[in-house]
XYZ file of C-alpha atoms in Angstrom:
743
model
C 151.042 66.508 23.600
C 153.627 65.080 21.143
C 156.435 65.225 23.815
C 153.910 63.810 26.387
C 153.428 60.867 24.122
C 157.030 60.324 23.487
C 158.118 60.480 27.209
C 155.198 57.786 27.688
C 157.010 55.782 24.802
C 160.363 56.160 26.487
C 159.159 55.075 29.954
C 157.825 52.084 28.163
C 161.184 50.868 26.576
C 162.657 50.938 29.852
C 159.746 48.862 31.200
C 160.196 46.535 28.314
C 163.413 45.581 29.466
C 161.779 43.548 32.278
C 160.463 41.218 29.749
C 162.279 37.961 29.349
C 161.930 35.787 26.093
C 164.100 32.674 26.971
C 167.895 31.812 27.137
C 168.159 31.226 23.265
C 170.277 33.853 21.839
C 167.506 34.169 18.937
C 165.003 35.244 21.724
C 166.960 38.011 22.542
C 165.361 41.716 22.144
C 167.132 44.438 20.179
C 170.262 45.739 22.528
C 169.610 49.215 23.922
C 172.227 50.858 21.414
C 170.010 49.763 18.550
C 166.861 51.023 20.199
C 168.614 54.385 20.671
C 169.600 54.296 17.037
C 166.085 54.065 15.996
C 165.751 57.547 16.297
C 163.213 59.599 18.571
C 160.033 57.954 20.430
C 157.500 59.947 18.349
C 155.798 57.234 15.648
C 157.486 57.346 11.985
C 155.098 54.699 10.928
C 152.016 52.877 12.016
C 152.652 52.038 15.682
C 150.199 50.490 18.489
C 151.174 50.808 22.195
C 150.228 48.749 25.455
C 149.222 51.543 28.075
C 150.744 50.537 31.122
C 149.741 52.059 34.460
C 150.731 49.207 36.791
C 154.063 48.189 35.787
C 153.987 44.634 37.740
C 151.738 43.477 34.718
C 154.525 43.783 32.131
C 156.035 40.325 31.440
C 156.033 37.893 28.601
C 152.544 36.151 28.543
C 154.379 32.920 27.181
C 157.497 32.630 29.417
C 156.852 34.223 33.154
C 159.957 35.934 34.507
C 158.914 35.716 38.020
C 160.870 39.189 38.486
C 160.502 41.048 41.780
C 156.992 42.959 42.217
C 157.277 46.408 41.145
C 155.539 48.841 43.490
C 153.629 52.201 42.440
C 152.065 53.355 39.450
C 153.062 55.098 35.745
C 151.697 58.397 35.929
C 151.451 59.419 33.057
C 150.900 55.577 31.922
C 153.949 54.302 30.012
C 153.501 53.239 26.179
C 154.967 49.820 25.577
C 155.581 49.429 21.671
C 153.903 46.198 20.614
C 155.633 43.749 18.359
C 154.303 43.811 14.600
C 153.724 40.818 12.867
C 152.701 41.986 9.380
C 152.200 45.181 7.402
C 150.492 45.769 4.192
C 149.812 49.245 2.342
C 147.389 49.961 -0.734
C 147.746 53.593 -2.073
C 145.337 55.082 -4.694
C 146.635 58.130 -6.411
C 144.403 60.317 -8.255
C 144.996 63.947 -9.692
C 146.782 65.686 -6.389
C 145.460 63.122 -3.786
C 146.482 59.998 -2.456
C 144.127 57.765 -0.567
C 146.174 55.381 1.634
C 145.120 51.940 3.440
C 147.174 50.355 6.021
C 146.726 47.029 7.453
C 148.813 45.513 10.054
C 148.989 42.814 12.936
C 150.566 43.325 16.234
C 150.583 41.343 19.476
C 150.174 41.936 23.151
C 153.597 40.371 24.333
C 154.408 42.571 27.286
C 151.611 41.853 29.550
C 151.506 38.703 31.921
C 149.211 35.947 31.034
C 145.498 36.412 32.529
C 145.878 40.202 32.373
C 144.661 42.932 29.580
C 145.479 46.551 29.112
C 144.352 49.224 27.030
C 146.257 49.819 23.453
C 146.971 53.028 21.780
C 146.965 53.117 17.981
C 149.489 55.777 16.595
C 149.060 56.629 12.855
C 151.558 59.251 11.353
C 150.307 60.719 7.860
C 152.029 62.334 4.933
C 151.188 65.802 3.622
C 148.102 67.435 5.079
C 146.855 63.914 6.004
C 143.287 63.233 7.001
C 141.884 60.139 8.886
C 139.228 58.663 7.262
C 138.376 55.587 9.059
C 139.854 52.968 11.609
C 139.069 49.351 12.392
C 140.478 47.048 15.001
C 139.655 43.344 15.793
C 141.315 41.512 18.847
C 139.468 38.173 18.360
C 136.749 38.829 21.146
C 135.556 42.228 19.936
C 135.953 44.575 17.149
C 135.883 48.362 16.580
C 135.352 50.752 13.645
C 135.015 54.541 13.654
C 131.995 56.282 11.816
C 130.664 60.007 11.553
C 127.812 61.154 12.956
C 126.019 64.700 12.703
C 126.214 66.969 16.020
C 122.644 66.712 16.138
C 122.393 63.147 16.674
C 123.806 63.747 20.340
C 123.912 66.708 22.909
C 126.714 65.538 24.754
C 129.593 64.416 22.174
C 131.895 67.492 22.988
C 131.461 66.741 26.646
C 132.192 62.923 26.172
C 134.973 63.340 23.640
C 138.346 62.533 25.409
C 140.117 60.516 22.913
C 141.085 60.854 19.172
C 143.809 63.192 18.895
C 145.882 64.798 16.088
C 149.304 65.430 17.449
C 151.015 68.541 15.178
C 147.889 67.825 12.966
C 150.183 65.010 11.481
C 149.726 61.976 13.936
C 146.392 60.465 14.725
C 146.110 58.651 17.947
C 143.080 56.714 19.812
C 143.124 54.223 22.389
C 141.188 50.719 22.295
C 140.427 49.305 25.677
C 141.141 46.127 27.432
C 142.894 43.946 25.208
C 143.962 40.599 26.670
C 147.363 39.653 26.969
C 148.825 37.635 24.068
C 146.032 38.607 21.561
C 146.933 39.702 18.143
C 145.502 42.963 17.321
C 144.381 43.372 13.600
C 144.514 47.032 12.799
C 143.037 48.878 9.430
C 143.592 52.635 8.909
C 142.614 54.796 6.023
C 143.547 58.354 5.290
C 143.654 60.693 2.458
C 146.988 63.000 1.556
C 148.150 65.515 -0.720
C 150.479 64.940 -3.467
C 153.378 67.331 -3.712
C 154.449 68.630 -6.888
C 158.257 69.498 -7.200
C 160.281 69.797 -10.244
C 157.629 68.688 -12.686
C 156.732 65.714 -10.707
C 153.922 64.191 -8.481
C 155.808 63.126 -5.210
C 154.305 60.651 -2.420
C 156.037 60.264 0.732
C 154.375 57.760 3.246
C 155.688 57.229 7.082
C 157.147 53.526 6.773
C 160.108 53.718 8.865
C 159.675 51.046 11.567
C 161.917 50.963 14.814
C 164.142 48.082 15.665
C 161.918 47.242 18.769
C 158.829 46.237 16.940
C 160.565 43.318 15.537
C 158.971 40.186 16.696
C 161.277 38.087 18.518
C 161.643 34.068 17.669
C 162.950 31.766 15.270
C 159.852 30.817 12.854
C 158.045 34.257 12.678
C 157.246 35.138 9.140
C 157.583 38.891 8.434
C 156.076 40.266 5.186
C 155.903 43.872 4.049
C 153.524 44.651 1.171
C 152.918 48.036 -1.083
C 150.388 48.038 -4.023
C 150.454 51.316 -5.646
C 147.669 52.473 -7.948
C 148.413 55.737 -10.086
C 145.497 57.712 -12.045
C 146.611 61.303 -12.859
C 143.398 61.736 -15.015
C 145.823 62.716 -17.889
C 145.429 60.793 -21.165
C 149.009 61.160 -21.593
C 151.811 58.957 -20.779
C 152.630 58.450 -17.067
C 156.277 57.723 -16.235
C 157.977 56.532 -13.051
C 160.850 58.190 -11.967
C 162.046 57.360 -8.458
C 161.060 54.957 -5.566
C 162.395 53.991 -2.162
C 161.269 50.559 -2.611
C 161.689 48.006 -5.088
C 158.608 48.056 -7.418
C 157.140 45.761 -10.165
C 155.098 47.191 -12.601
C 151.689 45.015 -12.728
C 149.505 47.175 -14.775
C 149.784 49.780 -17.601
C 146.796 51.465 -19.426
C 146.780 55.000 -21.070
C 147.287 57.192 -18.123
C 146.984 54.712 -15.445
C 149.880 52.772 -13.820
C 149.868 49.916 -11.109
C 153.026 48.758 -8.873
C 153.694 46.109 -6.267
C 156.271 45.589 -3.683
C 156.348 42.502 -1.761
C 158.669 40.657 0.495
C 159.609 38.427 3.156
C 161.899 40.301 5.325
C 164.283 39.636 8.142
C 163.706 43.291 9.576
C 161.012 45.672 8.914
C 161.453 48.928 6.695
C 163.716 51.302 8.150
C 163.105 54.304 5.382
C 159.824 55.912 4.434
C 158.174 55.219 1.005
C 158.736 57.471 -1.421
C 157.560 57.666 -5.003
C 157.556 59.970 -7.637
C 156.155 60.115 -11.429
C 155.692 62.631 -14.092
C 152.887 63.485 -16.629
C 154.824 63.269 -19.838
C 154.397 66.827 -21.095
C 157.107 69.706 -21.810
C 154.279 72.216 -22.225
C 151.138 73.498 -20.341
C 148.639 70.407 -20.511
C 144.968 69.730 -19.248
C 141.671 68.405 -19.568
C 138.118 68.241 -18.171
C 136.699 65.082 -16.337
C 133.008 64.695 -15.998
C 130.734 62.379 -13.884
C 127.242 62.025 -12.865
C 126.098 61.844 -9.159
C 125.627 58.863 -7.609
C 122.081 57.818 -6.566
C 122.657 58.262 -2.840
C 124.598 61.563 -3.442
C 122.671 64.581 -1.612
C 123.431 67.002 -4.550
C 122.369 65.225 -7.693
C 123.788 68.092 -9.911
C 126.481 66.810 -12.227
C 130.231 66.927 -11.234
C 133.298 68.254 -13.075
C 136.972 68.490 -12.510
C 139.240 70.713 -14.497
C 143.114 70.437 -14.312
C 145.938 72.212 -15.574
C 149.597 70.963 -15.551
C 152.521 73.346 -15.819
C 154.705 70.967 -17.923
C 158.323 70.108 -16.911
C 159.985 72.557 -19.079
C 162.848 74.016 -17.047
C 163.161 76.948 -19.013
C 160.077 78.715 -18.612
C 159.592 82.323 -17.872
C 157.714 83.613 -14.891
C 156.429 86.861 -13.746
C 158.121 89.409 -12.337
C 157.130 89.789 -8.527
C 156.017 93.151 -6.574
C 155.869 91.457 -3.306
C 154.947 92.923 0.309
C 155.534 90.678 3.398
C 152.916 91.262 6.188
C 154.180 89.671 9.370
C 152.901 89.321 12.763
C 154.768 90.440 15.438
C 152.509 90.272 18.366
C 153.374 89.010 21.684
C 152.277 85.134 21.007
C 154.893 85.417 18.348
C 158.035 85.306 20.692
C 160.595 83.068 21.038
C 160.436 79.908 18.325
C 157.800 80.960 15.991
C 159.335 84.714 15.347
C 162.587 82.958 14.721
C 161.637 80.582 12.259
C 159.541 83.177 10.425
C 162.440 85.567 10.454
C 164.779 82.735 9.085
C 162.159 81.990 6.402
C 161.604 85.607 5.201
C 165.365 86.062 4.944
C 165.941 83.253 2.674
C 162.645 84.192 0.378
C 164.020 87.620 0.083
C 167.272 86.394 -0.900
C 166.101 84.585 -3.683
C 164.197 87.571 -5.270
C 165.819 88.970 -8.573
C 167.124 92.404 -9.095
C 164.136 93.392 -11.356
C 161.468 92.237 -8.517
C 160.511 94.621 -5.658
C 159.502 94.281 -2.278
C 158.552 95.771 1.088
C 158.138 94.464 4.465
C 155.229 95.407 7.254
C 155.625 94.109 10.844
C 152.482 94.550 12.493
C 150.883 94.051 16.076
C 148.158 96.648 17.134
C 150.385 99.101 14.851
C 152.458 98.733 11.788
C 156.349 99.417 11.104
C 157.485 99.599 7.359
C 160.692 98.767 5.925
C 160.216 101.249 3.517
C 157.502 104.021 2.522
C 157.564 102.525 -0.968
C 158.454 99.518 -2.898
C 162.194 98.783 -3.308
C 163.966 96.922 -5.858
C 165.706 93.741 -4.660
C 169.137 95.102 -5.177
C 172.005 93.378 -2.843
C 172.072 96.866 -0.910
C 168.246 96.778 -0.303
C 168.129 93.123 0.453
C 171.239 93.665 3.264
C 169.239 96.799 4.546
C 166.243 94.760 4.901
C 168.254 91.859 6.879
C 169.359 94.410 9.450
C 165.686 96.014 9.726
C 164.196 92.653 10.301
C 166.926 92.265 13.185
C 165.989 95.217 14.805
C 162.088 95.483 14.084
C 160.966 91.820 14.622
C 160.496 91.784 18.444
C 157.475 90.141 19.840
C 154.855 92.278 21.635
C 151.610 93.784 21.546
C 148.108 92.509 20.097
C 147.040 91.828 16.596
C 145.642 94.052 13.970
C 145.310 92.601 10.311
C 143.120 95.276 8.724
C 145.652 98.067 9.040
C 148.802 96.240 7.297
C 146.691 94.859 4.520
C 145.265 98.221 3.742
C 148.737 99.564 3.649
C 149.828 96.630 1.369
C 146.974 97.100 -1.016
C 147.875 100.760 -1.301
C 151.517 99.961 -2.078
C 150.745 97.803 -4.895
C 147.840 99.911 -6.555
C 150.189 101.375 -9.050
C 152.249 98.104 -10.122
C 152.346 97.007 -13.781
C 153.727 94.204 -15.919
C 153.780 91.912 -12.452
C 151.853 89.705 -10.575
C 151.517 91.761 -7.349
C 151.678 89.681 -4.180
C 150.709 90.020 -0.736
C 152.144 87.430 1.652
C 150.387 87.342 5.217
C 151.745 85.872 8.091
C 149.996 85.396 11.562
C 149.024 83.203 14.559
C 145.912 85.166 15.811
C 142.480 85.665 15.115
C 140.925 89.080 15.038
C 137.219 90.359 15.437
C 136.873 92.122 12.051
C 137.871 88.990 9.967
C 134.551 89.278 8.158
C 134.886 92.725 7.323
C 138.354 91.938 6.001
C 137.174 89.623 3.481
C 134.399 91.658 1.974
C 136.638 94.802 2.037
C 139.409 92.973 -0.136
C 136.669 91.480 -2.254
C 135.279 94.786 -3.222
C 139.090 96.142 -3.533
C 140.067 93.298 -6.058
C 137.177 93.578 -8.549
C 137.862 97.167 -9.304
C 138.966 96.350 -13.243
C 142.647 96.147 -13.024
C 144.321 94.113 -15.418
C 146.197 91.933 -12.942
C 145.104 92.416 -9.327
C 146.895 91.938 -5.908
C 147.334 87.987 -5.244
C 146.998 87.203 -1.745
C 148.931 84.289 0.104
C 148.119 83.467 3.530
C 149.854 81.301 6.118
C 148.748 80.559 9.470
C 150.483 79.477 12.539
C 149.387 77.373 15.367
C 145.419 76.541 16.347
C 144.551 80.125 17.802
C 144.104 81.870 14.351
C 140.963 81.587 12.112
C 142.288 79.008 9.311
C 138.959 79.357 7.537
C 139.220 83.105 7.354
C 143.117 82.776 6.117
C 141.823 79.838 3.385
C 138.846 82.481 2.385
C 141.343 85.336 1.961
C 143.433 83.530 0.084
C 140.803 82.215 -2.410
C 139.551 85.723 -2.753
C 142.845 86.912 -3.618
C 143.288 84.079 -6.101
C 146.498 83.090 -4.238
C 147.246 80.094 -1.752
C 147.099 79.087 1.870
C 149.171 76.806 4.082
C 149.665 76.412 7.662
C 152.027 74.892 10.467
C 151.015 73.464 13.577
C 154.643 73.140 14.749
C 157.474 75.084 15.196
C 159.682 72.880 13.593
C 158.022 72.980 10.263
C 157.297 77.004 10.121
C 160.709 77.655 7.908
C 160.417 75.093 5.434
C 156.360 75.353 4.773
C 157.009 79.270 4.336
C 159.675 78.945 2.101
C 157.675 76.233 0.091
C 154.364 78.336 -0.052
C 156.325 81.422 -1.352
C 158.161 79.346 -3.986
C 154.709 78.384 -5.298
C 153.218 81.895 -5.074
C 156.301 83.354 -6.538
C 156.432 81.131 -9.774
C 153.401 82.421 -11.542
C 153.402 81.201 -15.587
C 149.960 81.932 -16.560
C 147.713 84.503 -14.956
C 143.945 85.833 -15.398
C 142.931 82.307 -16.704
C 139.213 81.656 -17.732
C 137.615 78.549 -19.384
C 135.201 79.364 -21.962
C 133.233 76.168 -21.184
C 131.864 77.408 -18.254
C 129.849 80.108 -19.923
C 128.038 77.586 -21.595
C 126.386 75.954 -18.372
C 122.897 76.821 -17.072
C 124.156 76.970 -13.433
C 127.453 76.487 -12.050
C 129.125 76.159 -8.303
C 132.843 76.276 -8.382
C 135.282 75.091 -5.841
C 137.074 77.432 -5.149
C 134.904 80.333 -6.482
C 138.031 82.317 -8.236
C 140.474 80.607 -10.552
C 144.172 81.298 -9.389
C 147.019 81.540 -11.487
C 149.109 78.506 -12.757
C 152.666 78.185 -10.961
C 155.204 76.035 -12.384
C 155.397 74.468 -8.577
C 151.729 73.457 -8.591
C 149.277 72.180 -10.592
C 145.764 74.028 -11.209
C 142.719 71.831 -10.185
C 139.030 72.907 -9.916
C 136.180 71.111 -9.432
C 132.546 72.053 -9.064
C 128.799 71.023 -9.740
C 126.646 72.167 -12.701
C 123.509 72.159 -14.573
C 123.448 71.714 -18.454
C 126.145 70.095 -20.905
C 129.992 70.972 -21.578
C 131.344 70.914 -25.119
C 133.510 68.045 -26.367
C 136.287 70.661 -26.682
C 137.097 73.846 -25.091
C 139.622 76.234 -24.876
C 141.393 77.770 -21.602
C 143.288 81.065 -21.918
C 145.365 83.410 -20.005
C 148.006 86.036 -19.747
C 152.021 84.711 -19.990
C 154.682 86.836 -18.410
C 155.327 88.601 -21.310
C 151.823 90.210 -21.247
C 150.941 88.041 -24.321
C 147.729 86.055 -24.610
C 147.888 82.357 -24.345
C 145.331 79.517 -25.545
C 145.237 76.110 -25.085
C 142.615 73.646 -26.300
C 141.527 70.816 -24.072
C 139.113 67.925 -24.603
C 136.251 66.758 -21.877
C 135.709 63.268 -20.911
C 133.947 60.799 -18.766
C 135.765 59.901 -15.703
C 136.778 56.228 -15.533
C 137.871 54.528 -12.516
C 137.738 57.870 -10.509
C 135.169 59.073 -8.091
C 135.083 62.894 -8.261
C 133.046 63.214 -5.120
C 135.526 61.226 -2.979
C 138.544 63.003 -4.377
C 137.511 66.409 -4.037
C 135.263 65.756 -0.928
C 137.684 67.597 2.023
C 138.284 70.574 -0.490
C 134.653 71.176 -1.161
C 133.773 70.675 2.715
C 136.629 73.252 3.575
C 135.414 75.783 0.887
C 131.938 75.247 2.075
C 132.934 75.517 5.731
C 134.391 78.828 5.486
C 131.566 80.073 3.110
C 129.169 78.947 6.132
C 131.409 80.859 8.375
C 131.275 84.067 6.319
C 127.702 84.258 5.600
C 126.895 82.703 9.027
C 124.554 80.404 7.525
C 123.106 77.274 9.257
C 121.760 75.949 5.982
C 125.520 75.485 4.546
C 126.476 74.179 7.830
C 124.026 71.354 7.454
C 124.933 70.829 3.994
C 128.312 70.346 5.051
C 127.530 68.132 7.901
C 125.494 65.845 5.514
C 128.241 65.801 2.966
C 130.920 64.855 5.776
C 128.552 61.643 6.599
C 127.979 60.590 2.805
C 131.709 60.748 1.834
C 133.467 59.708 5.204
C 135.320 63.052 5.420
C 135.606 64.433 8.917
C 134.400 68.145 9.289
C 133.468 70.535 11.535
C 129.919 69.705 11.574
C 130.499 66.055 12.142
C 131.540 63.826 15.096
C 133.760 60.455 14.807
C 132.815 57.656 17.081
C 134.132 54.287 17.783
C 131.841 51.875 17.908
C 132.409 48.466 19.823
C 130.968 45.289 18.487
C 130.972 42.256 20.984
C 131.883 38.478 19.192
C 129.675 35.570 20.546
C 128.350 36.079 23.982
C 128.334 39.831 25.092
C 130.889 40.832 27.774
C 129.410 41.396 31.164
C 132.332 43.516 32.489
C 131.565 47.186 32.664
C 133.816 49.883 31.194
C 135.353 52.353 33.253
C 134.602 55.938 33.660
C 137.967 57.026 31.963
C 136.703 55.678 28.753
C 133.589 57.793 28.476
C 131.512 54.998 27.058
C 127.952 56.018 26.162
C 124.791 54.323 24.701
C 123.904 55.928 21.355
C 120.876 54.319 19.608
C 121.770 50.891 21.251
C 125.267 50.754 20.108
C 128.408 50.979 22.757
C 130.263 53.857 21.605
C 133.475 55.976 22.557
C 133.090 59.553 21.274
C 136.290 60.790 19.640
C 137.765 64.514 19.507
C 136.403 66.717 16.747
C 139.098 66.841 14.146
C 138.538 70.348 12.764
C 140.627 73.147 13.100
C 138.063 75.574 14.780
C 137.448 79.257 13.794
C 140.415 81.006 15.794
C 140.637 81.928 19.414
C 140.032 85.303 20.108
C 140.752 85.094 23.931
C 143.892 83.335 23.329
C 144.873 85.887 20.722
C 143.937 88.739 22.999
C 146.017 86.980 25.901
C 149.101 86.438 23.771
C 149.200 82.667 24.305
C 152.049 81.278 22.599
C 151.815 77.973 20.260
C 150.388 75.026 22.123
C 149.807 76.459 25.254
C 146.272 74.962 25.187
C 147.068 71.608 23.596
C 144.904 68.914 25.125
C 146.781 66.228 27.115
C 146.501 62.262 26.512
C 145.661 61.704 30.151
C 143.512 64.532 30.851
C 140.716 62.368 32.158
C 142.572 60.319 34.516
C 144.287 63.445 35.923
C 141.137 65.072 36.595
C 139.557 62.164 38.159
C 142.198 61.598 40.464
C 142.406 65.371 41.367
C 138.823 65.377 42.065
C 138.872 61.977 44.296
C 141.676 63.412 46.508
C 139.826 66.786 46.941
C 137.019 64.684 47.975
C 138.715 62.365 50.298
C 140.631 65.510 51.979
C 137.361 67.216 52.756
C 135.885 64.358 54.237
C 138.979 63.708 56.573
C 139.385 67.311 57.589
C 135.526 66.853 59.019
C 135.962 64.156 61.231
C 138.686 62.759 64.063
C 139.030 58.738 63.818
C 139.070 58.457 67.877
C 136.413 60.898 68.763
C 134.137 59.209 66.283
C 134.705 55.734 67.428
C 133.861 57.114 70.856
C 130.759 58.807 69.789
C 129.569 55.850 68.119
C 129.877 53.504 70.833
C 127.507 55.604 72.979
C 124.891 55.845 70.324
C 121.567 54.165 70.684
C 120.129 52.270 67.746
C 117.871 55.301 66.473
C 120.854 57.652 66.422
C 122.861 54.906 64.528
C 120.334 54.666 61.653
C 120.139 58.511 61.456
C 124.121 58.805 61.466
C 124.032 56.008 58.899
C 121.667 57.783 56.830
C 123.187 61.186 57.036
C 126.686 59.609 56.028
C 124.927 57.867 53.080
C 123.442 61.514 51.813
C 126.978 62.781 52.182
C 128.657 60.155 50.338
C 125.839 60.508 47.479
C 126.371 64.442 47.372
C 130.071 64.045 47.057
C 129.759 61.292 44.251
C 127.464 63.889 42.544
C 130.152 66.382 42.537
C 132.628 64.122 41.766
C 130.830 63.214 38.500
C 129.996 66.856 37.930
C 133.575 67.977 38.027
C 134.617 64.950 35.742
C 131.591 65.051 33.343
C 130.986 68.606 33.355
C 127.683 67.819 32.055
C 125.647 68.856 35.176
C 123.608 72.247 34.739
C 123.228 72.790 38.547
């Protein structure tokens, strides 16, 4: 789908050359060379495009060019980037989450006066971005997204044909029929994760605008604004480290900072916004935030958040590693995915120290072992591993996860003085996933001092990401995923760096034992890594003491204790900050237990917090300003009436529970990715099929001769018959397009 979007934008850029801006030199558009230097055609910042099916309407609404008529249609439709007239960003950073609000104004500068077109909004998001809401206003109509539960309507999945996530990073949706020359105000909200690198919290926002969105004219003001608020939850000092744009400090309080960037610019920003800050502490530090539930919260239990930061000491010792890599080499991993996994695996193995040990298990229906036992990471064994990987990483066969997982658990059964680690990489789903979770759970509660940690990495949309998340939670490890080939290598290496940099294991919190009842997210406390802070949230009945201690085991197997304080959370809405994490954990739990009750709870939490889930549906609600428009909305828009509101149903943004059929067929990554213009293609195909069937049954000359010799009664009967046939074909067309008929 991303390639389809890029091709449509490329076609749109070619069409935009038809637009005439005047003879003045200041009114000239960017030269083709500047357009090419702007990079590829996928959005690198918030963008709005005019959706052009009829190329003849492409023109300047203010200055007609009277160019020759263009015949034909654009199939798929071209996407002409609209000129941007203003952009502002507000970011609230809290603990490890950033909430981003982007407001911008774009003008439909590429459609001739008196015409209108659809507009497609594309929003690239940062790390693990999740769209929270979209608002659009064109002066005549306004739109806003909202979430509804699956029970509110029975046809949402059948009607949902827009609202896509490209590579799980770029959210795009279409707004219908915007008039030429109109200014489109767009407000988008999303959340994303703050990365933790070298003791710094890092925020990266897509903010690199191509040259062709610059409005053309002498007296057009162009203003950029970024407002940044930082609240890490810690009482220690917060220090600014780096920033891509010049920030002015506007507020400083204990543990909180405020910054502002605002400028009148000649050209829009050509670099992403990057910001990093440090929580001033060289040693392990943390705290506990407490907050009462709001009156409208569906869960009236108290809320808490426990956080533990690793500190910025560069010389801290990490645990010795005994790691088993379990790699899926089934047929669906062929070409790009397996090559990227291979390169990532070679990189992480080469970083092991000589005191570490490792093994490799390649699996499809069967398994192939690099060694019958754990091997020390010497230069000789690493070189042998490289040669073994080259020979044995051949994509073929099916998928069986249980067999290699059992083998890895047996290999690590006798390890000591280390953190044993299982690193699972797969792109498929299997039928016995619930059995695997229960088996691993029983195996890891056998009383060992340090049980094996399990890290999971999912590739693409065919694997069950909730199974992989749950398996990592049970194994007190970490989970990550890649949805496109290009990011596999980097993300595997990053996940392994986090998992292999453990500085404190077997962490316990004595204050949790004082509570009357407790629900912890996640249920198992993972280890503290120097590359990732430890953050837990939960609901409880009872009371926390003012001070408490957290303890664990250091790499030299000695005990570590840190004394921490509990405090009331101020200026932090814990239910909003941890909504996505709790929804994901509860969704995985609902899948494991097959619990309808938990599913309903997730749906209600999703509506309350505004965070999309597997059990909620996003819709785009249209509101008319003034007199209600009388024009009908085309079938392509899939518009329905829900409780008196005109709405457009969006695609469900959940990742789903895997695809057993696709795994069994070894379908490669992205084979079943939805298309941007799937609806129009279906309609065209059905209409062509309908017309061809009618033409096949009639000869025009014979039909005319027969009609000339009919009496009135026969003509009436024939007219009624043709009407019935036409209605039947229309009904068949509707059935094929909407797929809603049961007969």
